[in-house]
C-alpha cells in the first residue's frame, strides 16, 4: 500500500539512488522548490510573480492575503472579472522575466542541486518558468519539450527516438506549457484542467514518446502542491494501467502534511506510491544530492583504490593537467562534463592524488601526455602562485610534444577563475597565451562556447581524425 514514510533510512536512500543511477527515475518538479531569498526572507517564485501581476493592475498587495504556493491561481482569479484574460499571460511572462533579471537574483539552491545530479536524463517541470533549464545548462545542453494545446504546430516537439544515444543532452518537458506573451501556458486551475484533458484525450501537441517513457519509469514528484484531483490524475496519466495495478514506483515529496483524502486514496489504490512528508522538498533535495555526490564523486572513499589506478596511456584521449592542491573540485567538475559528453573513463587521464607521483607513475603520466589526443591544462590564479609544482613538468612535456604536431589542435588551455584574462598569469607559457584561444570554465563549469568546443573535439576524435 502507499506508505507515509516516517523514517528515511539508508536502505530507502540506497534503493532510490540505485534506481536513479540506472536511469529508472524521472523527477517531476513543482512550485514548492522554487523559493527565492530576498533580504534573508524566503518567498516562493509564485508569490513574487503574483505580487508583480497584481501591482501591474493597480491592486494594493498589502491588503491581499494569498495562499502559499497557490498565489498565481488566486491572483488570476481575483483579476479575471475586470481584466482581459489574454493580457494576463503577457503580464505573467513579463513578471517572470523581471524577477529573474533582478541584479541580485540567484537560482534556488535546490534547483541547482537537482540539476547537478547527472544521472537524470529526463526531467519534467510543472511550472512555466525556465529556472530548471537555466540550472541544467550550467552542465549540459537541454532539449526543451513544451506541451501546450495552443502552441503552433511548427513549435511542437517530442522526445527524439535516439535520445539515449545523446549522452551530452538532457530532455526537459514543460507539462503545462512554457511562459510566453500568449496563452500557451497554464496560469490558473481551469487552464490546468484543459491541459490535463488534452493529455488524457491525446489532443494537440501531446509528446507521446515522452509520456510513454514516463509510464515505464519511477516518478519522483517533488513539491507539486497540486489539488487532490490533479495529483490523482497525474499519477494515473503516467501509469500504463490502472493505479491498483501499478508496476512502477512513485514518490510524492510534499511540504507539510499530505492531504488526508489523498493519503487514504493512495493507501487503498496505489500500492507502489510512497508519501514523503517528514522532509520539506528543499531538505529532501539537499539529502538526495549529498548522498548522490558521495556515491558518484570521483573522490568517494569507496572508489579510492580505483581512482589511483592510471588508465592505459594508449587509451587516453584527453589529458587533464591541473594543480591538485588548489583546483581539484573544479577539475572534477570538468571531468564530469567530459564524461557526460560521451567519453569513457579510460579515455580521460585525471589523476586525483594530491602527492607528487613516484617514479613508475611519473612514467605513466608522461606516456599519457605523449599518446593523448588533447592536452587540457587548467589555469587558475591559485595554481599560478606556485613557482614549483609537478604540473609544470606536465606542461613542459606537452610543449615539447606540440613541437612535432602540425595542422591540428593539441593544447587546449581552460581558465578556472571567474575573471577571463589569458594574459593575466605569470607562469602560463607565452606560446599558449599568445596563440591559443583559451576556454573558460569558472569553478570547472564550462561556458557554452567551451562546451561546444569540447563537443567538436570529441566529434573529431570519433571520426578518427589523427
Tab-separated table of N, CA and C in Angstrom, residues 36-43:
chain	number	residue	atom	x	y	z
A	36	UNK	N	12.845	31.734	-3.463
A	36	UNK	CA	13.892	32.736	-3.640
A	36	UNK	C	14.156	33.433	-2.318
A	37	UNK	N	15.414	33.791	-2.085
A	37	UNK	CA	15.786	34.528	-0.879
A	37	UNK	C	15.871	36.009	-1.204
A	38	UNK	N	15.048	36.801	-0.543
A	38	UNK	CA	15.010	38.248	-0.755
A	38	UNK	C	15.242	38.940	0.581
A	39	UNK	N	16.462	39.501	0.752
A	39	UNK	CA	16.821	40.167	2.001
A	39	UNK	C	16.604	39.235	3.195
A	40	UNK	N	17.156	38.018	3.038
A	40	UNK	CA	17.108	36.993	4.084
A	40	UNK	C	15.698	36.494	4.377
A	41	UNK	N	14.748	36.817	3.506
A	41	UNK	CA	13.383	36.314	3.645
A	41	UNK	C	13.091	35.398	2.461
A	42	UNK	N	12.669	34.174	2.739
A	42	UNK	CA	12.374	33.224	1.667
A	42	UNK	C	10.942	33.416	1.192
A	43	UNK	N	10.793	33.585	-0.102
A	43	UNK	CA	9.475	33.709	-0.709
A	43	UNK	C	9.443	32.840	-1.958
